[in-house]
Each structure stands twice: as structure tokens, then as C-alpha cells.
CSV table of C-alpha atoms and ligand atoms in Angstrom, one decimal:
chain,number,residue,atom,x,y,z
H,1,UNK,CA,0.0,-13.0,0.4
H,2,UNK,CA,0.5,-12.7,3.8
H,3,UNK,CA,0.3,-9.0,5.3
H,4,UNK,CA,3.1,-6.5,5.5
H,5,UNK,CA,4.4,-6.8,9.7
H,6,UNK,CA,3.8,-3.4,11.2
H,7,UNK,CA,4.8,-1.5,14.1
H,8,UNK,CA,3.4,0.4,16.4
H,9,UNK,CA,4.1,4.1,17.1
H,10,UNK,CA,2.6,3.8,20.6
H,11,UNK,CA,2.1,2.1,23.1
H,12,UNK,CA,-0.6,3.1,25.5
H,13,UNK,CA,-4.4,1.9,25.7
H,14,UNK,CA,-5.1,3.3,22.1
H,15,UNK,CA,-1.9,1.1,21.2
H,16,UNK,CA,-3.5,-2.0,23.7
H,17,UNK,CA,-6.6,-1.6,20.8
H,18,UNK,CA,-4.7,-1.2,17.5
H,19,UNK,CA,-2.4,-4.4,18.6
H,20,UNK,CA,-5.6,-6.5,19.1
H,21,UNK,CA,-7.5,-5.5,16.2
H,22,UNK,CA,-3.9,-7.0,14.0
H,23,UNK,CA,-4.0,-9.9,15.5
H,24,UNK,CA,-6.9,-10.3,15.0
H,25,UNK,CA,-6.3,-8.9,11.7
H,26,UNK,CA,-4.0,-12.3,11.0
H,27,UNK,CA,-1.3,-8.9,10.4
H,28,UNK,CA,2.0,-9.8,12.3
H,29,UNK,CA,2.9,-6.9,15.3
H,30,UNK,CA,6.9,-6.4,15.3
H,31,UNK,CA,6.8,-4.5,17.9
H,32,UNK,CA,5.6,-1.0,19.7
H,33,UNK,CA,8.2,2.2,19.4
H,34,UNK,CA,7.3,3.9,22.2
H,35,UNK,CA,9.8,7.3,24.8
H,36,UNK,CA,8.6,4.8,28.1
H,37,UNK,CA,10.5,1.6,27.6
H,38,UNK,CA,7.3,0.4,30.4
H,39,UNK,CA,4.4,2.0,28.1
H,40,UNK,CA,1.6,-0.6,29.2
H,41,UNK,CA,1.4,-2.2,25.3
H,42,UNK,CA,5.4,-3.5,26.0
H,43,UNK,CA,4.8,-4.5,29.8
H,44,UNK,CA,1.7,-6.7,29.0
H,45,UNK,CA,0.9,-9.9,29.4
H,46,UNK,CA,0.6,-11.1,26.0
H,47,UNK,CA,3.5,-7.7,25.2
H,48,UNK,CA,5.5,-7.0,22.0
H,49,UNK,CA,9.0,-5.7,21.9
H,50,UNK,CA,10.7,-1.9,22.6
H,51,UNK,CA,12.3,-1.6,19.6
H,52,UNK,CA,13.3,2.1,21.0
H,53,UNK,CA,12.4,5.5,21.8
H,54,UNK,CA,10.5,7.4,18.7
H,55,UNK,CA,12.9,10.3,18.2
H,56,UNK,CA,15.0,8.7,15.6
H,57,UNK,CA,12.9,5.0,15.3
H,58,UNK,CA,14.6,3.9,12.2
H,59,UNK,CA,11.6,2.1,10.4
H,60,UNK,CA,13.2,-1.9,9.1
H,61,UNK,CA,13.2,-2.1,5.9
H,62,UNK,CA,9.9,-4.9,5.0
H,63,UNK,CA,8.0,-2.8,7.8
H,64,UNK,CA,5.3,-0.7,8.2
H,65,UNK,CA,4.4,1.5,11.0
H,66,UNK,CA,1.2,2.4,11.9
H,67,UNK,CA,0.0,5.3,14.4
H,68,UNK,CA,-1.3,4.2,17.6
H,69,UNK,CA,-1.5,6.8,20.1
H,70,UNK,CA,-5.2,8.6,20.6
H,71,UNK,CA,-3.9,12.3,21.0
H,72,UNK,CA,-4.4,13.9,17.0
H,73,UNK,CA,-2.2,16.9,18.3
H,74,UNK,CA,0.6,14.4,19.4
H,75,UNK,CA,0.0,11.8,16.8
H,76,UNK,CA,0.1,15.3,14.5
H,77,UNK,CA,3.8,15.8,15.8
H,78,UNK,CA,4.9,12.3,15.0
H,79,UNK,CA,4.0,12.5,12.2
H,80,UNK,CA,5.0,15.3,11.5
H,81,UNK,CA,9.3,14.3,13.3
H,82,UNK,CA,9.0,11.7,10.6
H,83,UNK,CA,12.1,11.3,7.6
H,84,UNK,CA,9.8,11.3,4.5
H,85,UNK,CA,11.6,8.5,3.4
H,86,UNK,CA,10.8,6.5,6.4
H,87,UNK,CA,7.0,6.8,4.2
H,88,UNK,CA,7.5,3.3,2.8
H,89,UNK,CA,5.9,2.2,6.5
H,90,UNK,CA,2.3,3.6,5.0
H,91,UNK,CA,2.6,0.6,3.1
H,92,UNK,CA,1.0,-0.7,5.9
H,93,UNK,CA,-1.9,0.1,4.4
H,94,UNK,CA,-4.9,-0.3,6.5
H,95,UNK,CA,-6.0,-2.9,9.2
H,96,UNK,CA,-9.3,-4.0,9.2
H,97,UNK,CA,-10.7,-5.7,12.1
H,98,UNK,CA,-13.2,-9.1,11.0
H,99,UNK,CA,-16.1,-8.2,12.9
H,100,UNK,CA,-16.3,-4.7,11.0
H,101,UNK,CA,-18.8,-4.0,8.2
H,102,UNK,CA,-16.8,-1.3,4.9
H,103,UNK,CA,-18.1,-1.6,1.7
H,104,UNK,CA,-16.0,-2.8,-0.7
H,105,UNK,CA,-16.6,1.1,-2.6
H,106,UNK,CA,-15.9,2.6,0.2
H,107,UNK,CA,-11.8,4.3,0.9
H,108,UNK,CA,-9.6,3.7,3.2
H,109,UNK,CA,-6.2,5.6,3.1
H,110,UNK,CA,-2.6,3.7,4.4
H,111,UNK,CA,-2.8,3.3,8.3
H,112,UNK,CA,-6.4,3.6,8.6
H,113,UNK,CA,-7.8,1.0,11.1
H,114,UNK,CA,-10.8,0.6,11.6
H,115,UNK,CA,-12.4,-0.9,15.2
H,116,UNK,CA,-14.2,-4.0,15.9
H,117,UNK,CA,-18.3,-3.2,14.5
H,118,UNK,CA,-17.4,-0.2,13.3
H,119,UNK,CA,-19.1,0.5,9.7
H,120,UNK,CA,-18.5,1.8,6.9
H,121,UNK,CA,-20.4,2.1,4.4
H,122,UNK,CA,-20.5,2.4,0.2
H,123,UNK,CA,-18.4,5.7,-1.8
H,124,UNK,CA,-17.0,5.8,1.6
H,125,UNK,CA,-14.1,7.5,1.8
H,126,UNK,CA,-11.5,7.4,4.5
H,127,UNK,CA,-8.5,9.8,5.2
H,128,UNK,CA,-4.9,8.2,5.0
H,129,UNK,CA,-4.6,7.5,10.0
H,130,UNK,CA,-7.3,7.8,10.2
H,131,UNK,CA,-9.6,6.0,13.2
H,132,UNK,CA,-12.7,4.9,13.2
H,133,UNK,CA,-13.1,3.5,16.5
H,134,UNK,CA,-15.9,1.0,17.6
H,135,UNK,CA,-19.0,0.4,16.1
H,136,UNK,CA,-18.5,3.7,14.7
H,137,UNK,CA,-20.7,3.9,11.5
H,138,UNK,CA,-19.9,5.8,8.7
H,139,UNK,CA,-22.7,6.4,6.0
H,140,UNK,CA,-22.7,6.1,2.2
H,141,UNK,CA,-20.1,8.9,0.8
H,142,UNK,CA,-19.0,10.3,3.8
H,143,UNK,CA,-15.2,11.9,3.1
H,144,UNK,CA,-13.0,12.2,6.0
H,145,UNK,CA,-9.6,13.1,6.6
H,146,UNK,CA,-6.5,12.4,7.1
H,147,UNK,CA,-6.0,11.8,10.6
H,148,UNK,CA,-8.8,12.5,11.9
H,149,UNK,CA,-11.1,10.6,14.2
H,150,UNK,CA,-14.3,8.8,15.1
H,151,UNK,CA,-14.6,7.6,18.4
H,152,UNK,CA,-16.3,5.0,19.4
H,153,UNK,CA,-19.8,4.7,18.8
H,154,UNK,CA,-19.8,7.8,16.7
H,155,UNK,CA,-22.1,8.6,14.3
H,156,UNK,CA,-21.7,9.9,10.3
H,157,UNK,CA,-24.4,10.4,8.6
H,158,UNK,CA,-24.5,10.7,4.7
H,159,UNK,CA,-22.4,12.2,2.6
H,160,UNK,CA,-21.4,14.7,5.2
H,161,UNK,CA,-17.6,16.1,5.2
H,162,UNK,CA,-15.0,16.0,8.1
H,163,UNK,CA,-12.1,17.3,7.7
H,164,UNK,CA,-8.5,17.1,8.3
H,165,UNK,CA,-7.2,16.1,12.1
H,166,UNK,CA,-10.7,16.1,13.7
H,167,UNK,CA,-12.0,14.3,16.7
H,168,UNK,CA,-16.2,13.2,16.1
H,169,UNK,CA,-16.2,12.6,20.4
H,170,UNK,CA,-18.2,9.2,21.7
H,171,UNK,CA,-21.5,8.9,20.1
H,172,UNK,CA,-21.0,12.5,18.9
H,173,UNK,CA,-22.1,12.1,15.2
H,174,UNK,CA,-23.5,14.8,12.3
H,175,UNK,CA,-26.7,14.5,10.0
H,176,UNK,CA,-26.2,14.1,6.9
H,177,UNK,CA,-24.5,16.4,4.7
H,178,UNK,CA,-22.2,18.8,7.0
H,179,UNK,CA,-19.7,19.6,6.5
H,180,UNK,CA,-17.2,20.0,9.4
H,181,UNK,CA,-13.9,21.5,8.6
H,182,UNK,CA,-10.4,20.7,10.1
H,183,UNK,CA,-9.0,20.3,13.5
H,184,UNK,CA,-12.0,20.3,15.0
H,185,UNK,CA,-14.1,18.9,18.0
H,186,UNK,CA,-17.3,17.1,18.4
H,187,UNK,CA,-17.7,16.7,22.2
H,188,UNK,CA,-19.1,13.2,23.2
H,189,UNK,CA,-23.1,13.0,22.1
H,190,UNK,CA,-23.3,16.0,19.7
H,191,UNK,CA,-25.5,16.1,17.4
H,192,UNK,CA,-24.4,18.2,14.8
H,193,UNK,CA,-26.8,19.8,12.2
H,194,UNK,CA,-25.0,22.4,9.7
H,195,UNK,CA,-21.4,22.7,9.2
H,196,UNK,CA,-18.5,23.9,11.2
H,197,UNK,CA,-15.6,26.0,10.5
H,198,UNK,CA,-12.4,25.2,10.9
H,199,UNK,CA,-10.6,24.7,14.4
H,200,UNK,CA,-14.1,25.0,15.6
H,201,UNK,CA,-15.4,22.4,19.2
H,202,UNK,CA,-19.1,22.0,19.0
H,203,UNK,CA,-21.3,20.8,21.9
H,204,UNK,CA,-24.5,19.2,23.1
H,205,UNK,CA,-28.1,19.2,20.2
H,206,UNK,CA,-28.0,20.1,18.9
H,207,UNK,CA,-24.0,21.6,18.6
H,208,UNK,CA,-23.2,24.6,19.6
H,209,UNK,CA,-19.2,26.1,18.8
H,210,UNK,CA,-17.7,27.0,22.0
H,211,UNK,CA,-15.3,27.7,21.7
H,212,UNK,CA,-11.4,27.0,19.3
H,213,UNK,CA,-10.5,23.7,19.4
H,214,UNK,CA,-6.2,23.7,21.2
I,1,JB2,O1,3.4,13.9,21.9
I,1,JB2,C1,3.7,13.0,22.1
I,1,JB2,C2,2.7,12.0,22.8
I,1,JB2,N1,1.5,12.0,23.6
I,1,JB2,C3,2.2,9.9,23.6
I,1,JB2,N2,4.7,12.4,21.1
I,1,JB2,C4,5.7,10.4,21.6
I,1,JB2,N3,6.3,11.0,20.7
I,1,JB2,N4,4.6,10.0,22.2
I,1,JB2,C5,3.9,10.4,22.7
I,1,JB2,N5,2.8,9.7,23.8
I,1,JB2,C6,2.6,8.1,23.5
I,1,JB2,O2,1.5,7.7,24.0
I,1,JB2,C7,3.1,8.2,25.4
I,1,JB2,O3,4.7,8.2,25.5
I,1,JB2,C8,2.2,7.0,25.7
I,1,JB2,O4,2.5,5.9,26.0
I,1,JB2,C9,1.4,7.1,24.8
I,1,JB2,C10,0.0,8.0,25.0
I,1,JB2,O5,-0.9,6.6,26.3
I,1,JB2,P1,-1.7,6.2,26.8
I,1,JB2,O6,-2.5,5.5,27.9
I,1,JB2,O7,-1.8,8.3,27.8
I,1,JB2,O8,-3.4,7.1,25.6
I,1,JB2,P2,-3.1,6.8,24.8
I,1,JB2,O9,-3.6,7.7,23.8
I,1,JB2,O10,-3.0,5.4,24.2
I,1,JB2,O11,-4.9,6.9,24.4
I,1,JB2,C11,-6.3,7.7,24.6
I,1,JB2,O12,-6.9,8.0,23.9
I,1,JB2,C12,-7.2,7.0,23.3
I,1,JB2,C13,-8.7,7.3,21.8
I,1,JB2,C14,-7.4,7.9,26.3
I,1,JB2,O13,-7.3,9.1,27.0
I,1,JB2,C15,-7.7,6.0,25.6
I,1,JB2,O14,-8.7,6.1,26.8
I,1,JB2,C16,-8.3,6.6,24.1
I,1,JB2,N6,-10.2,5.8,24.0
């Protein structure tokens, strides 16, 4: 049976990458929903149909959606505004680039997108709408909460826990077993060596708190 066709919510740079993951994975993309009719994904040479603005959009039966906006706060706003009746969109499942490696014992929530070259190892779990970006590595037994973003090249050692709505920045990571809370930002290149409280921004090696994450 073929994969359920999907609609991309958001049509900017991140959506372009999600589009290519879908195409590589054989997931049909019906169109893009974005407030800007002239968004890049709709206007590119290989673009997809613009279906309308986000507010008031009604998912056609038999389609799923993928959040394709990179900004985590914007993703959370869009999800919160969505009619729960449209949760049928979640049936789209996860989409995995064929060059990524996902253990058969790993669990990916609905709407998760795994980009090229990423690795999700044994018994790791990624919650709904997570972004496992290009060449990110999620080691064995990690737990990543819903709507978190592991940016390109980020690395979570074995058994790391990451909360919901947290950004682990470009080439950042965490030593095995650390816990990073909800709504955190781990700055680019930072290495987390101890637990990080909810809504904290950390930077550097070893990572130190520099204030609240917005
Ligand atoms: O709050 C929002 C909102 N914020 C952005 N509500 C709604 N309804 N739509 C929103 N958008 C839409 O997402 C904009 O209309 C725009 O089309 C798109 C954002 O595109 P942009 O190219 O600015 O960013 P992006 O989210 O696709 O990519 C960012 O995040 C990626 C992870 C960039 O920083 C990329 O470089 C990065 N790789």
C-alpha cells in the first residue's frame, strides 16, 4: 500500500528540505499551506500547489499534514490553532529520508521528519512532529519530546532525554544520560554535560546557562 499523501504546513526554506525528503521517501505531496502565496516552495521551478493560508485551512479527507516551518514557537502556534478534528492529519506517520538509518526498535511519532544521513539508534524515541535534521545522531535509548528540533550535525549520546519544544542547535549535543528540559535552546556547538532546567538557554563547551529561552 502506498503512503498517505501529505500537505506541507509552511512553505519556506525548511519546507523545501521536507519536500525533498518526501519525494525521496516516495510520499506524495499534495500542496503547501502558507500565508504567503508566493512562498518559496510554491514558486520554485519544481514547486507544489499553494492551497491557501494557514488560518481556516481544512484538510481534505485522506491526506495527512507535516509541519514544515522550522521555528519551534511558530510550529507550536500553528498546532495549537488547529482544529482537533483535523488530527486525522497525524495519520501521515513519520517520513524518513532513505539515506537515514533508523533502528527497527526506535519509535518515531506521527509527523516526525528524519532528514538525510541522520541516525536514530536502538530503542530511541522521538515524539510527534520532531525534526531530526541532516546528519543528526540520536543514540540508543534517547527520549526526545514532541515538537523538538535536533539541528544538522547535533549528537545525543546514549540515554539522553530532551523535553518538548526544545532546539538542539547546529552541531550541538549532550553527553550520555543528561536531561534537557522543555522549551530549551542548546546553542550551536554547545555540549551539555549536566541536566538543563525547562526554558533555559545554554551555550558553550561545557554548556552554561545564559538565561531563559524565549
Ligand atoms: O507563526 C507563523 C509563521 N511563522 C513562519 N504562522 C504561520 N501561519 N506561518 C508562519 N511562518 C511561515 O513559515 C512563513 O509564511 C514562511 O513561509 C515559513 C518560514 O519560512 P523561512 O524560510 O523563513 O524559515 P523556515 O522555517 O522554513 O526555515 C528556518 O528554519 C530551518 C530549520 C530557517 O532558519 C532555516 O535556515 C532552517 N534550516
